GROMACS .gro file of C-alpha atoms in nm:
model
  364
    1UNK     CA    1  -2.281   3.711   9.572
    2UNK     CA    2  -2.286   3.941   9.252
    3UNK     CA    3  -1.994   3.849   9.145
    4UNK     CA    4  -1.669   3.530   9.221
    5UNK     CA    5  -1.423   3.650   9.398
    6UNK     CA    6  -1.194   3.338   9.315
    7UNK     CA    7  -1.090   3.243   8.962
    8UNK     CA    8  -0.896   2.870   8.920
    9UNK     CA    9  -0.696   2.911   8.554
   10UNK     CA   10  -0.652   2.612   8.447
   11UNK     CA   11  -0.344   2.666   8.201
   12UNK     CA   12  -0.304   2.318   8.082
   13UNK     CA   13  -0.395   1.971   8.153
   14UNK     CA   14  -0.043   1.843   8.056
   15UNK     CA   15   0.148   1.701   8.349
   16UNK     CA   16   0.441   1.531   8.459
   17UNK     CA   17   0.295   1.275   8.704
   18UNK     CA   18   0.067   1.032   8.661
   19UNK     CA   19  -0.142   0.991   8.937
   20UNK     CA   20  -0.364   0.766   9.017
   21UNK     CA   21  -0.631   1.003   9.223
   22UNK     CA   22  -0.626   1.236   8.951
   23UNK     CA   23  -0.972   1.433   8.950
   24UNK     CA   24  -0.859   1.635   8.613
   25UNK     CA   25  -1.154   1.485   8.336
   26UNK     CA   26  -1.055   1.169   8.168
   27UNK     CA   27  -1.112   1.324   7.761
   28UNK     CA   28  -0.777   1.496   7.797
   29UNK     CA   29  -0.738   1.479   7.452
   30UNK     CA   30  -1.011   1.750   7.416
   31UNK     CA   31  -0.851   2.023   7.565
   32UNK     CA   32  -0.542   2.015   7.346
   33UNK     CA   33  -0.590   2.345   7.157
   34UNK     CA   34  -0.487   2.558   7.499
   35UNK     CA   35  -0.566   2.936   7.550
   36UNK     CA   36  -0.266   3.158   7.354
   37UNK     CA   37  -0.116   3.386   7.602
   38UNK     CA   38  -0.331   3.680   7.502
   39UNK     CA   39  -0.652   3.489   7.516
   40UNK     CA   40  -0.566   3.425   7.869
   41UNK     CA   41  -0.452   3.807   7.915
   42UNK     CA   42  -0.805   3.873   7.836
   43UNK     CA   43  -0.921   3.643   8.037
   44UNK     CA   44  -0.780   3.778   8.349
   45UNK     CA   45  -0.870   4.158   8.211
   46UNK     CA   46  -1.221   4.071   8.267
   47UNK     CA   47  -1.203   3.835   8.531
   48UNK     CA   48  -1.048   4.131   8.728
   49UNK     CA   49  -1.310   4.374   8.546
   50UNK     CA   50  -1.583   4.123   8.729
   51UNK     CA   51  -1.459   4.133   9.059
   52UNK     CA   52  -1.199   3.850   9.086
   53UNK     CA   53  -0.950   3.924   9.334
   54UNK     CA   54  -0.735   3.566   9.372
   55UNK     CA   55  -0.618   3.353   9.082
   56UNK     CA   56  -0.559   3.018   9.091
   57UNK     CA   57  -0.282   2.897   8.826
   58UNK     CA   58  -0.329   2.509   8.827
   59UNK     CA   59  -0.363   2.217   8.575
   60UNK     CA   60  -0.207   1.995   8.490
   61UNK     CA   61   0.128   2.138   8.534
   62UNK     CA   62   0.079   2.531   8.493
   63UNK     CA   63   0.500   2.533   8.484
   64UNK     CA   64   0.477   2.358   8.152
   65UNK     CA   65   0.355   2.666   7.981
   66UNK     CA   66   0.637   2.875   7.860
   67UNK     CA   67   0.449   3.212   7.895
   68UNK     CA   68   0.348   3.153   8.288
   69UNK     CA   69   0.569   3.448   8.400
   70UNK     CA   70   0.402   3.662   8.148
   71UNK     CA   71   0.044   3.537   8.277
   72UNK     CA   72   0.154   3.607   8.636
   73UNK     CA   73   0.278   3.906   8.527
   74UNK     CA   74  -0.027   4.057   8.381
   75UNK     CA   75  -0.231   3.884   8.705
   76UNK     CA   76  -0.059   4.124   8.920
   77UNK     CA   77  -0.067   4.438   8.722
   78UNK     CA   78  -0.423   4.373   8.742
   79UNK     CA   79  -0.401   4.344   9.133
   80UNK     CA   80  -0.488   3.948   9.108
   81UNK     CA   81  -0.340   3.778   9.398
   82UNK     CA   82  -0.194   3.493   9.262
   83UNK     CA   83  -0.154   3.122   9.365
   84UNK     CA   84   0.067   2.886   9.215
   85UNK     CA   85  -0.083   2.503   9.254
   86UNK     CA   86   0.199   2.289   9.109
   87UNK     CA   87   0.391   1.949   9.121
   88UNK     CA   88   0.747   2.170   9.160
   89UNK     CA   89   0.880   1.930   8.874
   90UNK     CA   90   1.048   2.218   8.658
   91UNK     CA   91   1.024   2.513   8.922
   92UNK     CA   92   1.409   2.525   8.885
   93UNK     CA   93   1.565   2.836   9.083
   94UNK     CA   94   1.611   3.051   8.764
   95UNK     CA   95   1.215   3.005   8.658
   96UNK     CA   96   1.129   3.056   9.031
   97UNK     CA   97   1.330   3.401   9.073
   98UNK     CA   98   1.166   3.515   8.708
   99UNK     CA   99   0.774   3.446   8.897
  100UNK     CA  100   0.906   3.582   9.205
  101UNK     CA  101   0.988   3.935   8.999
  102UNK     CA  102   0.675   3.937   8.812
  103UNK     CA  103   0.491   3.899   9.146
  104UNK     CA  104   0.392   3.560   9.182
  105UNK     CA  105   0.209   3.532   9.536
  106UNK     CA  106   0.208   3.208   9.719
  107UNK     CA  107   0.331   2.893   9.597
  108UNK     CA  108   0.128   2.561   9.679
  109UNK     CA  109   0.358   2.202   9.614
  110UNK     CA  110   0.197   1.839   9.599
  111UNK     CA  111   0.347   1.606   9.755
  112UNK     CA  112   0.234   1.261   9.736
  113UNK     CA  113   0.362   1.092  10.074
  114UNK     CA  114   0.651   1.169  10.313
  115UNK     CA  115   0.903   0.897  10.186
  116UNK     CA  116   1.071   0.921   9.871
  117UNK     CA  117   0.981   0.539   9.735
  118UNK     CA  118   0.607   0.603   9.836
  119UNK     CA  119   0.594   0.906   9.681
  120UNK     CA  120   0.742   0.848   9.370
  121UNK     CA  121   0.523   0.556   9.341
  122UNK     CA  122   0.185   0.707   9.386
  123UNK     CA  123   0.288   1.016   9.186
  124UNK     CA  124   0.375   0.772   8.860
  125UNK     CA  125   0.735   0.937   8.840
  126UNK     CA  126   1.052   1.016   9.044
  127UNK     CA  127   0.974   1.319   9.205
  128UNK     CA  128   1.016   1.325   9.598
  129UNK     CA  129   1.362   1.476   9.597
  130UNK     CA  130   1.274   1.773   9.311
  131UNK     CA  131   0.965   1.866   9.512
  132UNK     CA  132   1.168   1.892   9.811
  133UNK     CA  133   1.440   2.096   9.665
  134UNK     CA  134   1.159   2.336   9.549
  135UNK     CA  135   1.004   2.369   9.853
  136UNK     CA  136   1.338   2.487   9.964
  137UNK     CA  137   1.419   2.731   9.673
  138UNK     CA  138   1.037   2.876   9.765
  139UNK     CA  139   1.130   2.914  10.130
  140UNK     CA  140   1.495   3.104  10.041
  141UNK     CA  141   1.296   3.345   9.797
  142UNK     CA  142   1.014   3.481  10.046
  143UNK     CA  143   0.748   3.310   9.942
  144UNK     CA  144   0.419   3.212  10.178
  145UNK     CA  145   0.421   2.776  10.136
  146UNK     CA  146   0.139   2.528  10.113
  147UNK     CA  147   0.244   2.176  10.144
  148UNK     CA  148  -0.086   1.958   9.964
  149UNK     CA  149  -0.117   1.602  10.035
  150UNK     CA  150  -0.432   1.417   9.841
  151UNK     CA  151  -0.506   1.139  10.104
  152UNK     CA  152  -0.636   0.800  10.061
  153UNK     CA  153  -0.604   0.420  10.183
  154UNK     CA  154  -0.236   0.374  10.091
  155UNK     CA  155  -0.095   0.672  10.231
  156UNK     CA  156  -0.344   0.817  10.536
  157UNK     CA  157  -0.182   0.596  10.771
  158UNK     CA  158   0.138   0.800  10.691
  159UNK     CA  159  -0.036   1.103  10.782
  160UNK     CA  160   0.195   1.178  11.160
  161UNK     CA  161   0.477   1.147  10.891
  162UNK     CA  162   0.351   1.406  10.665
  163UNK     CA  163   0.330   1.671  10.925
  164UNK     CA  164   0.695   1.634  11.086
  165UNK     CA  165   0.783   1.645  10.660
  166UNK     CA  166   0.574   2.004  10.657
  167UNK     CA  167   0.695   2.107  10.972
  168UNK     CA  168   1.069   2.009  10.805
  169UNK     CA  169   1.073   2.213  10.513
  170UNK     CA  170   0.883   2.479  10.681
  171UNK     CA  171   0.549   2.480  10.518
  172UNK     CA  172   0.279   2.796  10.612
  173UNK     CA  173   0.004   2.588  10.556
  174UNK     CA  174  -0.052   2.201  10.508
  175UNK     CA  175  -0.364   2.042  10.334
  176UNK     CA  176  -0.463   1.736  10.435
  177UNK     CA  177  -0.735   1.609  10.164
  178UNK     CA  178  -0.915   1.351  10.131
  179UNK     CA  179  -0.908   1.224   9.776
  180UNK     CA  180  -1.242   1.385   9.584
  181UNK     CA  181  -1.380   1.104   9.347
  182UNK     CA  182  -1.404   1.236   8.982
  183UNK     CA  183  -1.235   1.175   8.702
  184UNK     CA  184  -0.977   0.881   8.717
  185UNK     CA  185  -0.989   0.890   9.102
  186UNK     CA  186  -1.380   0.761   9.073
  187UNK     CA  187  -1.166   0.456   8.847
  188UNK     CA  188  -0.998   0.386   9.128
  189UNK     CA  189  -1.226   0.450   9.409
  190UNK     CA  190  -1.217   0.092   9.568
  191UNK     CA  191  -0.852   0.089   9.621
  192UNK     CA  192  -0.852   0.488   9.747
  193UNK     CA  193  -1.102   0.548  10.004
  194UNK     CA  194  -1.030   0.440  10.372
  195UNK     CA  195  -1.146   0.266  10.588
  196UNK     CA  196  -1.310   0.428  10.919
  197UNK     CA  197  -1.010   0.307  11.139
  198UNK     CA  198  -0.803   0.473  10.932
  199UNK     CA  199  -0.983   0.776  10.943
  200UNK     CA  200  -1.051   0.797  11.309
  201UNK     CA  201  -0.643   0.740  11.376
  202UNK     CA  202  -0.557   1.016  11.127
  203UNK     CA  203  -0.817   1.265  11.263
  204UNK     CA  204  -0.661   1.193  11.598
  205UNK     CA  205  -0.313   1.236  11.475
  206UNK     CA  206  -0.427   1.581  11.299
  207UNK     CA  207  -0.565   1.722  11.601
  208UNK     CA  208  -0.293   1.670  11.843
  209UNK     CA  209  -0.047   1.830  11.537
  210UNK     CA  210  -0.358   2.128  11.528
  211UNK     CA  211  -0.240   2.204  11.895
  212UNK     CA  212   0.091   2.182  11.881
  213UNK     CA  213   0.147   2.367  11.553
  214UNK     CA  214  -0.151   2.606  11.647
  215UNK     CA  215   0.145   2.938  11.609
  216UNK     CA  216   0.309   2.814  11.334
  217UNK     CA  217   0.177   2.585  11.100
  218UNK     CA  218  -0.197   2.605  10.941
  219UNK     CA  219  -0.315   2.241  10.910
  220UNK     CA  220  -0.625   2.204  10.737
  221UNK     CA  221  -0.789   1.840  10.744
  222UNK     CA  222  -1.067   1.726  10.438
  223UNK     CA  223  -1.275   1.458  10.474
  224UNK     CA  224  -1.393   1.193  10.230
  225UNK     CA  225  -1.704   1.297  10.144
  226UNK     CA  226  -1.841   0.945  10.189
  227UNK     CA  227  -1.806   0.955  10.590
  228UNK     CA  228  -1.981   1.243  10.635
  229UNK     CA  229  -2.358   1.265  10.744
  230UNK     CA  230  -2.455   1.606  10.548
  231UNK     CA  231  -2.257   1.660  10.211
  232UNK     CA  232  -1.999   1.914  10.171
  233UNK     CA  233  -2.154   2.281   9.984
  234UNK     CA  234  -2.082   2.326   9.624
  235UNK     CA  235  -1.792   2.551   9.579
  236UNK     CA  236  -1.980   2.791   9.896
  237UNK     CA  237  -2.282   2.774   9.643
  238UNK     CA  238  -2.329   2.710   9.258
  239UNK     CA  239  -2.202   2.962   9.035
  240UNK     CA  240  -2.153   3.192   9.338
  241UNK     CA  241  -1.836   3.270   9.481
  242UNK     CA  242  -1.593   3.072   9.210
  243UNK     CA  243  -1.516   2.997   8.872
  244UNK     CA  244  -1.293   2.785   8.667
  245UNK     CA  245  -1.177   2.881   8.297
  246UNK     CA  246  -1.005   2.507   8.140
  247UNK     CA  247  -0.723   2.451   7.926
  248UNK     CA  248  -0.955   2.525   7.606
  249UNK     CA  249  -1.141   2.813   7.738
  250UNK     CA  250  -1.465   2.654   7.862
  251UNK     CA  251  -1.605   2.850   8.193
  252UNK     CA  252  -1.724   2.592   8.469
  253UNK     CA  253  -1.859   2.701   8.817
  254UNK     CA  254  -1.628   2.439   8.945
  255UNK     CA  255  -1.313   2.159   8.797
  256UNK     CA  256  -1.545   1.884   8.778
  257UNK     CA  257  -1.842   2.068   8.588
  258UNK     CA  258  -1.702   1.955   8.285
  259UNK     CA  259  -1.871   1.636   8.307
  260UNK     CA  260  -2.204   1.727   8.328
  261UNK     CA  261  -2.438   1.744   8.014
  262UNK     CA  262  -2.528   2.130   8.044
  263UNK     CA  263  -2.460   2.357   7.687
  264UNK     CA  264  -2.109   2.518   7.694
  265UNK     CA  265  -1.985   2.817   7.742
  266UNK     CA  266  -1.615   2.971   7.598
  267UNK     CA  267  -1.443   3.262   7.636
  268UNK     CA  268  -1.315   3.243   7.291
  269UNK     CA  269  -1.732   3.268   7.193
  270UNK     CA  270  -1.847   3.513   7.476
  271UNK     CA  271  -1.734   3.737   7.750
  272UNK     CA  272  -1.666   3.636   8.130
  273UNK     CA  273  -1.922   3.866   8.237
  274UNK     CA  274  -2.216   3.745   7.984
  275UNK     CA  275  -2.110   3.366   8.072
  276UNK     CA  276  -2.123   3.432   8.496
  277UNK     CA  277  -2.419   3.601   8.415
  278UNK     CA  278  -2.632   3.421   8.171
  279UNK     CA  279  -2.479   3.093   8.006
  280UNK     CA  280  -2.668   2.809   8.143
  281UNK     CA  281  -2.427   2.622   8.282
  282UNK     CA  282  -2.380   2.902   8.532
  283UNK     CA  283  -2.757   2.939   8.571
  284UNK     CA  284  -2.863   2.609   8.607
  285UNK     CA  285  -2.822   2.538   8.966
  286UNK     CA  286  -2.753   2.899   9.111
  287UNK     CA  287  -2.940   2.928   9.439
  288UNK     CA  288  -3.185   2.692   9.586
  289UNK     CA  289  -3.516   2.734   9.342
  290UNK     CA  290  -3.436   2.417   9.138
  291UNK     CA  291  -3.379   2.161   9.443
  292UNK     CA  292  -3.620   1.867   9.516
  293UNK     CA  293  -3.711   1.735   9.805
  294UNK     CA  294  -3.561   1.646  10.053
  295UNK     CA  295  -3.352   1.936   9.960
  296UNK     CA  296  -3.642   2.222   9.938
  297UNK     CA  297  -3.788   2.156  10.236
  298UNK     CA  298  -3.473   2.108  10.467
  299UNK     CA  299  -3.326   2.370  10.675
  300UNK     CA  300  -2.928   2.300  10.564
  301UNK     CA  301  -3.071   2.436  10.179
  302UNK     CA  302  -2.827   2.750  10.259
  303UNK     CA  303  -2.541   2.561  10.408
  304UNK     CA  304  -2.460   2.278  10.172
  305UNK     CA  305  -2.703   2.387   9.853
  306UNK     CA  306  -2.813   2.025   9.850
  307UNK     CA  307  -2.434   1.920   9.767
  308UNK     CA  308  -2.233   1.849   9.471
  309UNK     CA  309  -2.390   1.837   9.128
  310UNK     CA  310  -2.131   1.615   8.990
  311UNK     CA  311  -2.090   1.373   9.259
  312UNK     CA  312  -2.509   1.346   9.186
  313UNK     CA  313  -2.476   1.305   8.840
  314UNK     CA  314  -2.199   1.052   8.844
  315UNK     CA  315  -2.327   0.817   9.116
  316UNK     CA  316  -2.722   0.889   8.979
  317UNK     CA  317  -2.687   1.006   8.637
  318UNK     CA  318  -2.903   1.323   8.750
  319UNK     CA  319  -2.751   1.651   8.841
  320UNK     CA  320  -3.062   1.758   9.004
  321UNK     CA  321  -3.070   1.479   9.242
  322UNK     CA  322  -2.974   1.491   9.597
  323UNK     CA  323  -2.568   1.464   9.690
  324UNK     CA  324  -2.617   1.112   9.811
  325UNK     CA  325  -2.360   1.155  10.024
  326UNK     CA  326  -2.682   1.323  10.266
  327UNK     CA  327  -2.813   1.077  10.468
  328UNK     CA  328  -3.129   1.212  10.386
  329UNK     CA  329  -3.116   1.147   9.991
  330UNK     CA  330  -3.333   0.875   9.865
  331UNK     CA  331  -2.982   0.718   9.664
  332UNK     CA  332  -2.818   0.709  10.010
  333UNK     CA  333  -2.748   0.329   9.968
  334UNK     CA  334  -2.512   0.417   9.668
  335UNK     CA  335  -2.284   0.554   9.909
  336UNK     CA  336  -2.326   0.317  10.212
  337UNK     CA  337  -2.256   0.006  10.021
  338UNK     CA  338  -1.933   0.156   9.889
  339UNK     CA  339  -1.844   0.265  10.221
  340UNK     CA  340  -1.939  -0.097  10.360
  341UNK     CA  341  -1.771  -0.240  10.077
  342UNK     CA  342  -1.420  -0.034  10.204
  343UNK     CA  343  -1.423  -0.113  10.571
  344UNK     CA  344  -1.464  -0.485  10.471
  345UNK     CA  345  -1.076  -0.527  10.315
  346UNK     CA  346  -0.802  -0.393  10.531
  347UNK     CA  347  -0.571  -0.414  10.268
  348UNK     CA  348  -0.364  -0.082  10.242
  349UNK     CA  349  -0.185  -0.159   9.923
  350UNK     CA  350  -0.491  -0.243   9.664
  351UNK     CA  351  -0.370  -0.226   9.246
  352UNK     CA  352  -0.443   0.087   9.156
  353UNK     CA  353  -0.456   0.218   8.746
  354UNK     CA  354  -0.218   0.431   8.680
  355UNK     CA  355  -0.323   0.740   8.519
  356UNK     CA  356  -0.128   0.811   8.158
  357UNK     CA  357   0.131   1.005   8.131
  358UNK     CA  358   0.087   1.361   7.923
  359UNK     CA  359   0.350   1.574   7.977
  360UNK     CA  360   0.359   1.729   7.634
  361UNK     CA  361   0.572   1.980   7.525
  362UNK     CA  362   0.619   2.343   7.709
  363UNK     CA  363   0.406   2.589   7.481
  364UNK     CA  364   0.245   2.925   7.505
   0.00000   0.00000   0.00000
């Protein structure tokens, strides 16, 4: 493609919870000077001007930004369909009927399990019962509903109880995800990723609930990456169909790019259109001309675009390298003995870090 067609605006990296499968980078303290509302009005000008047509507002907590009805605002002016991805900790009913008026689109809600004292303890923070009220308030005011649920050892086996929860409070749409490992979810990889019984059960479990809520309920299921044998494509291709502006302004083809040592690019230095275009860090693995082998010679080089960049650069310390999560990469091993490792301990309730708070202050 010419041009993305998805934007994911990052308003802030301030947030509530404190999870512990948090993918959000780990140097949060350098993306404290946040985009002023009309840096981010300009933002959405040209990412509209380039051919955007949905808008992610994520984070962090997007609702801790005071001018989020004015962002959503100018979003749909600009014919943006807009997405809020949020915890629902301080989407009262007053802040949800002012987004609702200035257009606000579909509303996505975390949840992190299907009992409150599960929840609440994976999230960091009490939390169950105000994400449930919101989901109701977002029902009562028209709004489309995603129900997301990051999945992992101590909560997948939970995953029967998650649905009848959706199918409770009405959700459109349910993801199921596996956890992705970046950021402080890598940290605490050995006591998040399941074990293959658990998986099997839970994919069992998600196809009967497939069936039976075929007419009313959209239930999309994500594997760990680590089970499968061909690694999921990179955001539908490198640089191609998505991009992702950050709490500071730096433009990333994807959340986790920010940990990869390729020059940066700002919207407070350059324009949208220059950076999709140009800035290296857009350019650097667009297409399939810089792959290796096995990569350049295999037949999937269009399908999964030899994988993720980060996951390669984290587990090899070369972006360039084959996602090896293939089981056709040369670092292959990396992955098997962690998956090895994982289906050796059935224990579901491994110590986890806790991620730091940073709530912060509401700002604009």
């Amino acid at each position: 493609m010419d041009s993305p067609f998805g934007l994911l605006a990052e308003l802030t990296y301030r947030c509530p919870l404190a999870c512990s499968y948090c993918s959000n980078p780990l140097n949060l303290a350098d993306y404290t000077d946040e985009l002023a509302t009309v840096e981010w009005r300009r933002v959405l000008a040209e990412a509209a001007e380039l051919g955007v047509l949905q808008c992610h507002l994520s984070g962090g907590e997007p609702l801790l930004r005071r001018d989020l009805v004015e962002i959503v605002a100018q979003a749909h002016e600009l014919g943006l369909y807009t997405n809020l991805v949020t915890s629902a900790l301080g989407l009262s009913r007053p802040r949800a009927e002012q987004l609702r008026a200035a257009g606000l689109d579909h509303v996505q809600i975390s949840v992190q399990a299907d009992e409150p004292a599960v929840s609440d303890r994976i999230a960091g923070t009490p939390s169950f019962g105000r994400k449930i009220e919101a989901m109701g308030v977002v029902k009562e005011l028209g709004w489309p509903l995603t129900v997301n649920v990051v999945l992992h050892r101590q909560n997948i086996d939970r995953v029967a109880d998650v649905l009848d929860l959706a199918e409770q409070v009405g959700a459109d749409r349910v993801e199921l995800a596996n956890t992705q490992y970046y950021g402080w979810a890598l940290r605490n990889r050995a006591a998040l990723l399941p074990s293959r019984d658990q998986l099997d059960a839970a994919e069992v479990v998600v196809r009967a609930a497939r069936e039976r809520l075929r007419d009313r309920m959209d239930v999309l299921y994500v594997l760990p990456d680590y089970y499968s044998r061909y690694p999921k494509p990179c955001m539908g291709g490198w640089a191609s169909r998505q991009l992702t502006v950050t709490p500071n302004g730096d433009v990333l083809p994807c959340p986790a790019a920010q940990s990869l040592p390729l020059p940066r690019a700002s919207v407070r230095e350059d324009s949208l259109a220059r950076i999709w275009a140009e800035a290296p860090v857009m350019t650097a693995f667009r297409g399939t001309d810089w792959m290796p082998d096995p990569c350049r010679g295999c037949d999937r080089r269009e399908l999964d675009f030899g994988g993720c960049r980060c996951q390669a650069f984290q587990l090899t310390g070369d972006a360039a390298r084959t996602d090896p999560v293939c089981h056709l990469s040369p670092d292959h091993d990396l992955v098997a003995r962690v998956v090895e490792t994982a289906n050796a301990d059935s224990r579901t309730d491994l110590p986890l870090l806790p991620r730091p708070h940073r709530a912060g202050r509401a700002r604009s």
